[in-house]
Amino acid sequence: MDELDKKVTGLFDGKVVRKDLLHRIKKGTNVPTFVLEFLLARYCASDDDAEIQGGLEAVLETLNDNYVRPNEANKAQSKVATKGKYKFLDKVHVNYVEKDRRHWAALENFDSRRVAISEKFYRDHDRLLQGGLWCEVTISYNEIEDDDYAFYIEDLRPIQLSRFKFDQYCEGREQCSRDEWLDIVLRSVGLEPSKLTTRVKMHFIARLMPLVEPNYNFIELGPRGTGKSYFFSEFSPYSTLISGGQATKATLFYNNQRKKIGLVGYWDTVAFDEVGGIKVKDPDTIQIMKDFMANGRFSRGVEVIADASMAFVGNLDLSVSQIVNSEVYDLFQPLPKEFDLAVMDRFACYLPGWEMPKNSSEFLTNNYGFITDYLAEAFHHQLKQTNRFEEVNRRIQLGASVEGRDEKGIKKTVAAFLKILHPSSAPSDEEFRQYVEYAVECRRRVKEQMNKRKSDDEFAKINLSYISSDGNEVVVHCPESRSALATQEPIRRDIHMQEGSGHKDGEKAKPSLSPEPAIEEPTSLGEVVVESPIEPEIGELIEQHYTIHYGATGYSYESLVGPYLVGAKSIEIEDPYIRVTHQIQNFVRFCEAIVKTPTIRKIRLITSYDEDCDVKAMSDRFSELKQSLLELDIELEINVNEHLHDREIRIDNGWTIKVGRGLDFFQRPDSWFGIGASDLTLRKCLETKVDVFER
């Protein structure tokens, strides 16, 4: 133990843990950090080597006996059935199932989606309903055969502190200098500060800012393997990490069908990993995101106010030197095309991820740091209960080039520094100057890149500055771009110039896109039958009448109805033969094609069944599909008409599509492991006629 270890163990007895113990166990287990530290704090709270060794063995034994690995789910379920009940460490989700009109718990690694749970558990712990929580959970076996569930939760204990006293946390901080406290925080996240430069220490503290400051918009782009997502996936149980995929307004903000707020209402920080891979299908999602990033509120029929910060992390595939000296590229290049300048302008801090060291054991600490949960509770308390913005507002003076959003972003960054490093006291003038200078740099990095993208001078005031205590104006520069002319004085292209002509200074001309070949429109469509569908020109929808021949390929539900869904909010399908397994699977594929249209809000199916149908199985499958669509904010309505015979697809924008065979016009594949089994465009068709007309 060094002097700092002795100090922190004396001030925060029972709330610190040796981080090398965590590293030793972490390498052999895929368990979240706060779960391991929960066990280490229970079994290894000692300075005696023999006791620590015994505690480590107890931790490993607990993980072996109680932690459910994904490939051992069947063994775990059998253990509960034979012993009557058993205690596990697992992540618990709670979902409301409309068909059953009740809540069911789902255990992630235990692999059961139908575990009975008492209302008191999800009433006391809201995050069970949105995203789930790691818990120490006792599962019991239900002996009653008439019940429709085999397991129920007898007891549940979230793996986080039961009590947190902010006053004691602040009293301990007052016994430390700023630099000592900075090192304690870094050791708490597993890093050894003696191996880091002062600037890199500040970068690591900046990664924590979205966890402590409400409505803080943060971005870090850089090389792979620098631990960008770790802080949001494992450091705090109050943050959630979304790994790529589709970002929908129902998931993130508000689900109109369920009348439930999304992730921003349940988490302190919503972080997006691999931000370049985010797919935004609905333009409304970006608009709501802009509103929320600007002021922490949005409206979707109801006014919603939430404190969640938003963090975006991703990878840069080009070197920083290449980017800042290029007239074409900028440091926002990896962002999805839907992230326009209005989204970028809302970032308070762009952390230079290229300055962060690669993950390596040489940077890991063997000393004491806070139990992750304890520090996470301190940050959570400050995000919800404290406001340092006004204090910053009184002390800070910014230069003339600092505009509205620049000022707000800089002040929020400084306020976050105060919460992390000075939770109850004011920093010295020199310390405050360091925070202001860092905050100005991080905001300037945002503004420089927006200025490169904009064809006019809207963001041209990039020389952000602050007024020092002696009254001098200090202009802050970003180290990577200080001498890069392409960033400091970007070329303003003439908006009338043909793209690719007139480029200068070695700028590479962008390839021009050749127009699509024109499609000849037949002189008359009327009732003429053509043998293949006509590709309508962009913005033009035409009536069509054609035949899909036996054995033909190249058809899918998306190509059939996709072009005619423009502006559609609801779609109605009449098809009497959506009954047996493969027909319902066809309908699922049809829905998958429909949901790619962002305006769709309702799908209505009218079908029928006969005495040979397994009505219960049919109902269960439709219920699963209905729940899945609700997650995308789409309502599925199923109606039965015993006398139904026609097959028709009606879209509320006026278009009707009649397919002679309904949705079941694909041949059954010869093998489910052959080409065409999954991709319908490669599967052979049955012969049918298709008529597309406007009502």
XYZ file of C-alpha atoms in Angstrom, residues 111-600:
490
model
C -32.710 -18.319 -20.648
C -36.306 -18.162 -19.492
C -38.721 -15.516 -20.754
C -41.675 -16.563 -18.640
C -40.741 -16.256 -14.971
C -43.454 -15.034 -12.598
C -42.541 -11.941 -10.580
C -44.231 -10.002 -7.800
C -45.290 -6.432 -8.468
C -43.233 -5.098 -5.544
C -39.952 -5.851 -7.333
C -40.581 -3.914 -10.546
C -42.475 -1.199 -8.685
C -39.425 -0.524 -6.500
C -36.902 -0.859 -9.337
C -38.112 0.883 -12.512
C -35.097 -0.125 -14.586
C -36.236 -3.746 -14.485
C -38.886 -2.596 -16.965
C -36.468 -0.808 -19.282
C -33.114 -2.358 -20.044
C -32.925 -4.733 -17.078
C -30.721 -4.970 -13.994
C -28.035 -7.345 -12.759
C -29.368 -8.894 -9.576
C -28.770 -11.520 -6.967
C -32.011 -13.374 -7.596
C -33.581 -16.427 -5.965
C -35.567 -18.535 -8.452
C -38.106 -21.036 -7.118
C -39.852 -23.922 -8.855
C -43.645 -23.856 -9.210
C -45.156 -27.248 -8.367
C -48.702 -26.323 -9.432
C -49.304 -28.001 -12.785
C -52.342 -25.865 -13.701
C -50.242 -22.685 -13.710
C -48.722 -21.655 -17.027
C -45.244 -21.006 -15.631
C -42.541 -23.226 -14.154
C -40.434 -20.655 -12.265
C -41.055 -17.612 -10.102
C -38.824 -15.045 -8.409
C -38.863 -15.482 -4.650
C -36.316 -12.774 -3.825
C -34.381 -10.165 -5.781
C -31.550 -7.863 -4.732
C -30.114 -5.386 -7.229
C -26.322 -5.419 -7.253
C -25.783 -1.854 -6.134
C -25.534 0.038 -2.860
C -28.576 0.010 -0.609
C -27.601 3.348 0.975
C -25.448 6.244 -0.143
C -24.540 9.280 1.977
C -23.314 12.154 -0.152
C -22.155 14.135 2.905
C -19.699 11.416 3.887
C -18.424 11.273 0.305
C -17.804 15.054 0.365
C -16.149 14.925 3.809
C -13.680 12.351 2.511
C -12.972 14.494 -0.553
C -12.132 17.505 1.657
C -9.295 15.507 3.235
C -7.587 15.130 -0.162
C -5.887 17.559 -2.527
C -7.249 17.959 -6.062
C -4.456 15.855 -7.563
C -4.893 13.120 -4.952
C -8.632 12.988 -5.662
C -7.974 12.895 -9.410
C -5.710 9.872 -8.899
C -8.281 8.149 -6.652
C -10.967 8.533 -9.333
C -8.641 7.143 -12.005
C -7.701 4.187 -9.807
C -11.407 3.583 -9.238
C -11.862 2.984 -12.960
C -8.851 0.645 -12.939
C -6.089 2.937 -14.249
C -2.706 3.723 -12.711
C -2.310 7.535 -12.816
C 1.468 7.442 -12.444
C 1.633 5.929 -15.957
C -0.448 8.739 -17.523
C 0.347 12.306 -18.534
C -1.699 15.168 -17.083
C -3.497 15.685 -20.404
C -4.455 12.017 -20.739
C -5.724 12.085 -17.140
C -8.038 14.934 -18.154
C -9.256 12.884 -21.126
C -10.189 9.981 -18.868
C -12.048 12.325 -16.514
C -13.860 13.768 -19.543
C -15.159 10.288 -20.396
C -17.018 10.347 -17.071
C -18.786 13.660 -17.701
C -22.008 12.264 -19.243
C -22.452 10.220 -16.031
C -22.439 13.272 -13.789
C -23.936 16.181 -15.782
C -27.577 16.012 -16.984
C -28.356 16.469 -20.694
C -24.662 16.473 -21.570
C -23.897 15.669 -25.202
C -20.540 13.961 -25.672
C -18.691 12.405 -28.602
C -15.420 10.503 -28.827
C -14.040 9.192 -32.104
C -10.669 7.524 -32.382
C -8.758 4.301 -33.029
C -10.031 0.918 -31.967
C -8.957 -0.655 -28.684
C -8.797 2.420 -26.451
C -11.668 1.433 -24.147
C -14.182 3.994 -25.411
C -17.279 1.964 -24.600
C -16.068 0.466 -21.293
C -17.066 3.486 -19.198
C -20.669 3.234 -20.384
C -21.081 -0.558 -20.487
C -19.496 -1.622 -17.208
C -18.567 1.325 -15.020
C -22.039 2.420 -13.958
C -25.351 0.564 -13.553
C -27.020 3.884 -14.405
C -25.814 3.932 -18.013
C -26.786 1.800 -20.976
C -24.846 1.111 -24.161
C -26.599 0.662 -27.507
C -24.376 -1.236 -29.920
C -25.126 -0.052 -33.449
C -28.396 -1.283 -34.920
C -31.513 0.737 -35.564
C -32.297 3.765 -33.414
C -36.063 4.293 -33.168
C -38.012 6.998 -31.417
C -40.151 4.369 -29.682
C -37.082 2.752 -28.097
C -35.160 5.925 -27.326
C -37.833 8.478 -26.522
C -41.518 7.492 -26.327
C -43.654 4.552 -27.421
C -47.064 5.915 -28.388
C -48.658 2.471 -28.478
C -47.596 1.550 -24.951
C -47.686 5.110 -23.566
C -44.209 4.502 -22.125
C -41.131 6.708 -22.091
C -38.043 5.219 -23.743
C -34.460 4.759 -22.599
C -33.845 8.462 -21.907
C -36.353 8.283 -19.062
C -34.687 5.371 -17.274
C -30.946 5.907 -17.611
C -28.550 8.680 -16.612
C -26.574 8.114 -19.803
C -27.607 6.582 -23.112
C -24.449 5.765 -25.060
C -24.201 4.687 -28.705
C -21.330 2.357 -29.555
C -20.032 2.152 -33.132
C -21.997 5.293 -33.934
C -21.176 4.955 -37.633
C -23.331 1.825 -37.778
C -26.495 3.434 -36.406
C -29.402 3.195 -38.851
C -32.066 5.872 -38.621
C -35.090 4.952 -40.723
C -37.488 7.620 -39.467
C -36.562 11.311 -39.896
C -38.716 12.076 -36.840
C -36.168 10.232 -34.681
C -33.449 12.730 -35.575
C -35.780 15.695 -35.025
C -36.763 14.435 -31.566
C -33.084 13.742 -30.823
C -32.243 17.350 -31.715
C -34.967 18.670 -29.410
C -33.848 16.433 -26.568
C -30.143 17.220 -26.994
C -30.921 20.937 -26.993
C -32.980 21.205 -23.814
C -33.743 17.772 -22.364
C -37.352 17.722 -23.507
C -39.449 16.714 -26.488
C -43.078 16.221 -27.438
C -44.746 13.154 -28.942
C -48.349 13.902 -28.127
C -47.203 14.328 -24.525
C -44.504 16.614 -23.171
C -41.543 14.579 -21.873
C -38.693 15.959 -19.768
C -35.684 13.760 -18.886
C -32.126 14.204 -17.550
C -30.311 11.583 -19.606
C -27.023 12.515 -21.238
C -26.211 11.226 -24.707
C -22.762 9.879 -25.565
C -21.575 8.769 -29.008
C -18.407 6.714 -29.493
C -16.974 5.301 -32.685
C -13.887 4.676 -34.782
C -11.869 6.823 -37.166
C -10.496 4.871 -40.128
C -8.146 7.616 -41.344
C -5.259 9.204 -39.505
C -6.015 12.509 -37.805
C -3.221 14.200 -39.751
C -4.823 13.126 -43.036
C -8.227 14.412 -41.980
C -7.295 17.846 -40.599
C -5.137 18.590 -43.670
C -7.846 17.501 -46.112
C -10.321 19.839 -47.776
C -12.739 16.931 -48.242
C -12.784 15.038 -44.939
C -13.529 16.167 -41.398
C -13.431 14.584 -37.953
C -17.190 13.906 -38.052
C -16.761 11.635 -41.091
C -17.843 8.366 -39.350
C -21.225 9.764 -38.283
C -24.364 8.546 -40.112
C -25.551 10.853 -42.893
C -28.690 11.630 -40.858
C -26.525 13.389 -38.243
C -26.564 16.826 -39.801
C -24.936 20.063 -38.617
C -27.811 20.718 -36.209
C -26.996 17.478 -34.346
C -23.253 18.205 -34.347
C -23.825 21.715 -33.021
C -25.344 20.221 -29.881
C -22.151 18.392 -28.844
C -20.603 20.056 -25.799
C -17.390 18.036 -25.986
C -15.479 16.198 -28.723
C -12.876 14.079 -26.945
C -9.758 13.438 -29.082
C -9.812 9.641 -28.943
C -6.616 9.440 -31.009
C -4.672 10.732 -27.973
C -5.853 7.876 -25.727
C -3.481 4.968 -25.079
C -4.356 1.523 -26.387
C -5.654 -0.941 -23.804
C -2.667 -2.511 -22.083
C -1.978 -4.147 -18.719
C 0.817 -1.633 -18.099
C -1.831 1.068 -17.496
C -3.850 -1.018 -15.007
C -3.489 -0.227 -11.312
C -2.686 -2.669 -8.513
C -3.790 -0.206 -5.852
C -7.030 0.646 -4.092
C -9.925 2.494 -5.666
C -13.585 3.018 -4.941
C -15.977 0.151 -5.459
C -17.396 1.023 -8.863
C -20.922 1.083 -7.479
C -19.974 3.611 -4.813
C -18.515 6.111 -7.256
C -21.402 5.477 -9.666
C -23.856 6.300 -6.846
C -21.967 9.541 -6.151
C -22.181 10.519 -9.815
C -25.860 9.534 -9.989
C -26.626 11.673 -6.922
C -24.877 14.690 -8.429
C -26.574 14.286 -11.801
C -29.992 14.268 -10.114
C -29.466 16.514 -7.080
C -26.721 19.099 -7.685
C -26.319 21.997 -10.117
C -22.941 23.724 -10.563
C -23.900 25.653 -13.706
C -24.670 28.906 -11.884
C -21.405 28.709 -9.949
C -19.533 28.346 -13.249
C -21.594 31.156 -14.761
C -20.431 33.566 -12.040
C -16.724 32.765 -12.409
C -16.212 32.272 -16.137
C -15.550 34.939 -18.755
C -15.540 33.958 -22.417
C -14.340 35.757 -25.542
C -16.329 37.454 -28.301
C -16.204 34.487 -30.699
C -18.068 32.259 -28.229
C -21.673 32.013 -29.403
C -24.824 30.618 -27.757
C -24.282 26.867 -28.021
C -20.525 27.293 -27.549
C -21.137 29.021 -24.232
C -23.620 26.428 -23.017
C -21.350 23.513 -23.963
C -18.254 25.053 -22.371
C -20.053 25.860 -19.124
C -21.575 22.371 -18.871
C -18.129 20.806 -19.363
C -16.631 22.960 -16.599
C -19.595 22.154 -14.329
C -18.963 18.436 -14.923
C -15.298 18.853 -13.945
C -16.386 20.515 -10.689
C -18.811 17.696 -9.870
C -16.202 14.993 -10.435
C -13.161 16.665 -8.856
C -14.721 19.203 -6.430
C -18.066 17.718 -5.345
C -18.601 20.152 -2.466
C -15.954 22.865 -2.735
C -14.698 25.468 -5.184
C -11.486 24.952 -7.187
C -8.570 27.368 -7.054
C -8.203 29.967 -9.803
C -5.478 27.899 -11.491
C -7.542 24.707 -11.348
C -10.581 26.556 -12.707
C -8.450 27.954 -15.564
C -7.369 24.411 -16.516
C -10.977 23.254 -16.712
C -12.059 26.273 -18.779
C -9.177 25.857 -21.222
C -9.931 22.154 -21.695
C -13.652 22.847 -22.152
C -13.002 25.554 -24.760
C -10.707 23.215 -26.707
C -13.286 20.405 -26.732
C -15.984 22.768 -28.024
C -13.646 24.336 -30.601
C -13.013 20.864 -32.057
C -16.747 20.604 -32.742
C -16.963 24.051 -34.313
C -13.917 23.612 -36.548
C -15.381 20.514 -38.146
C -18.778 22.152 -38.705
C -17.004 25.107 -40.304
C -15.295 22.737 -42.765
C -18.656 21.274 -43.789
C -20.559 24.548 -44.191
C -20.329 26.368 -47.496
C -20.811 29.771 -45.840
C -19.419 31.461 -42.726
C -22.150 30.458 -40.240
C -19.608 28.651 -38.032
C -16.566 30.721 -39.045
C -15.953 32.061 -35.510
C -13.694 29.191 -34.497
C -11.154 31.162 -32.440
C -12.889 30.468 -29.147
C -11.294 32.130 -26.139
C -11.645 32.956 -22.455
C -10.608 35.904 -20.305
C -7.896 34.988 -17.787
C -7.827 36.255 -14.198
C -5.394 39.022 -15.201
C -7.820 40.306 -17.857
C -6.086 38.942 -20.980
C -7.990 37.136 -23.738
C -6.583 33.628 -24.336
C -7.422 31.923 -27.646
C -7.444 28.132 -27.320
C -6.372 25.843 -30.184
C -6.790 22.130 -30.827
C -3.309 20.535 -30.983
C -4.085 18.356 -34.021
C -5.339 21.195 -36.236
C -3.452 24.278 -35.016
C -1.227 24.425 -38.100
C -3.619 22.718 -40.541
C -4.646 25.361 -43.085
C -7.385 23.120 -44.499
C -9.116 23.228 -41.101
C -8.329 26.780 -40.032
C -9.189 28.351 -43.405
C -11.301 25.847 -45.377
C -12.025 26.578 -49.022
C -15.518 27.954 -49.608
C -16.752 26.215 -52.728
C -18.925 28.111 -55.164
C -22.364 26.524 -54.826
C -22.821 26.944 -58.592
C -19.569 25.128 -59.422
C -19.965 21.709 -60.990
C -18.792 19.144 -58.474
C -15.362 17.850 -59.370
C -14.410 20.849 -61.557
C -12.249 23.686 -60.363
C -10.748 21.829 -57.416
C -7.513 23.261 -56.139
C -4.516 22.674 -53.860
C -4.354 19.049 -54.814
C -7.917 18.449 -53.674
C -9.222 15.222 -55.084
C -12.260 15.660 -57.286
C -15.294 13.739 -56.128
C -16.635 11.323 -58.726
C -19.804 12.551 -60.343
C -22.770 10.224 -60.227
C -24.112 9.257 -63.610
C -27.895 9.439 -63.817
C -29.940 6.267 -63.786
C -30.940 5.143 -67.285
C -34.355 6.428 -68.192
C -37.201 3.912 -68.181
C -39.503 3.997 -71.111
C -43.103 4.351 -70.072
C -45.624 2.405 -72.161
C -48.026 4.537 -74.152
C -50.993 2.969 -72.420
C -51.295 0.878 -69.303
C -55.064 0.574 -69.014
C -55.817 -3.136 -68.878
C -52.746 -4.201 -70.814
C -51.022 -7.189 -69.193
C -47.221 -6.943 -69.147
C -45.074 -9.908 -68.183
C -42.922 -8.197 -65.543
C -43.341 -5.277 -63.149
C -42.331 -1.857 -64.425
C -39.825 0.104 -62.359
C -41.505 3.500 -61.790
C -39.370 6.583 -62.107
C -38.414 8.385 -58.908
C -41.429 10.246 -57.518
C -43.827 8.514 -59.959
C -46.248 5.707 -59.110
C -48.043 3.863 -61.904
C -50.755 1.247 -62.177
C -49.464 -2.179 -63.177
C -50.854 -5.547 -64.267
C -48.405 -8.412 -64.710
C -47.885 -12.140 -64.232
C -45.306 -13.848 -62.034
C -44.520 -17.076 -63.891
C -43.920 -20.468 -62.333
C -40.255 -20.884 -61.350
C -39.480 -17.148 -61.695
C -37.124 -15.525 -59.161
C -36.291 -11.960 -58.220
C -39.550 -11.160 -56.391
C -40.015 -10.202 -52.748
C -42.661 -8.539 -50.599
C -40.512 -5.420 -50.504
C -40.349 -5.139 -54.300
C -44.063 -5.922 -54.527
C -45.411 -3.202 -52.216
C -42.404 -1.062 -51.216
C -42.689 1.635 -53.909
C -46.380 2.165 -53.093
C -45.929 2.814 -49.364
C -44.877 6.447 -49.734
C -46.608 8.456 -47.019
C -48.632 5.445 -45.828
C -49.609 5.204 -42.166
C -51.644 2.001 -42.229
C -51.957 -1.065 -44.430
C -54.696 -3.705 -44.528
C -54.150 -7.261 -45.773
C -57.014 -9.598 -46.664
C -55.793 -13.165 -47.035
C -57.787 -16.213 -45.865
C -54.717 -18.448 -45.831
C -52.492 -17.105 -43.051
C -52.943 -20.155 -40.844
C -50.186 -22.736 -40.807
C -46.564 -22.242 -39.837
C -45.038 -21.375 -43.223
C -47.932 -18.991 -44.055
C -47.493 -17.119 -40.775
C -43.743 -17.000 -41.440
C -44.542 -15.422 -44.820
C -46.664 -12.831 -43.032
C -43.777 -12.082 -40.649
C -41.503 -11.514 -43.668
C -44.178 -9.259 -45.150
C -44.253 -7.211 -41.920
C -40.444 -6.970 -41.976
C -40.717 -5.396 -45.427
C -43.457 -3.001 -44.270
C -41.709 -1.685 -41.134
C -38.853 -0.322 -43.242
C -41.267 2.467 -44.184
C -40.907 4.882 -41.237
C -44.426 6.357 -41.467
C -46.270 3.044 -40.966
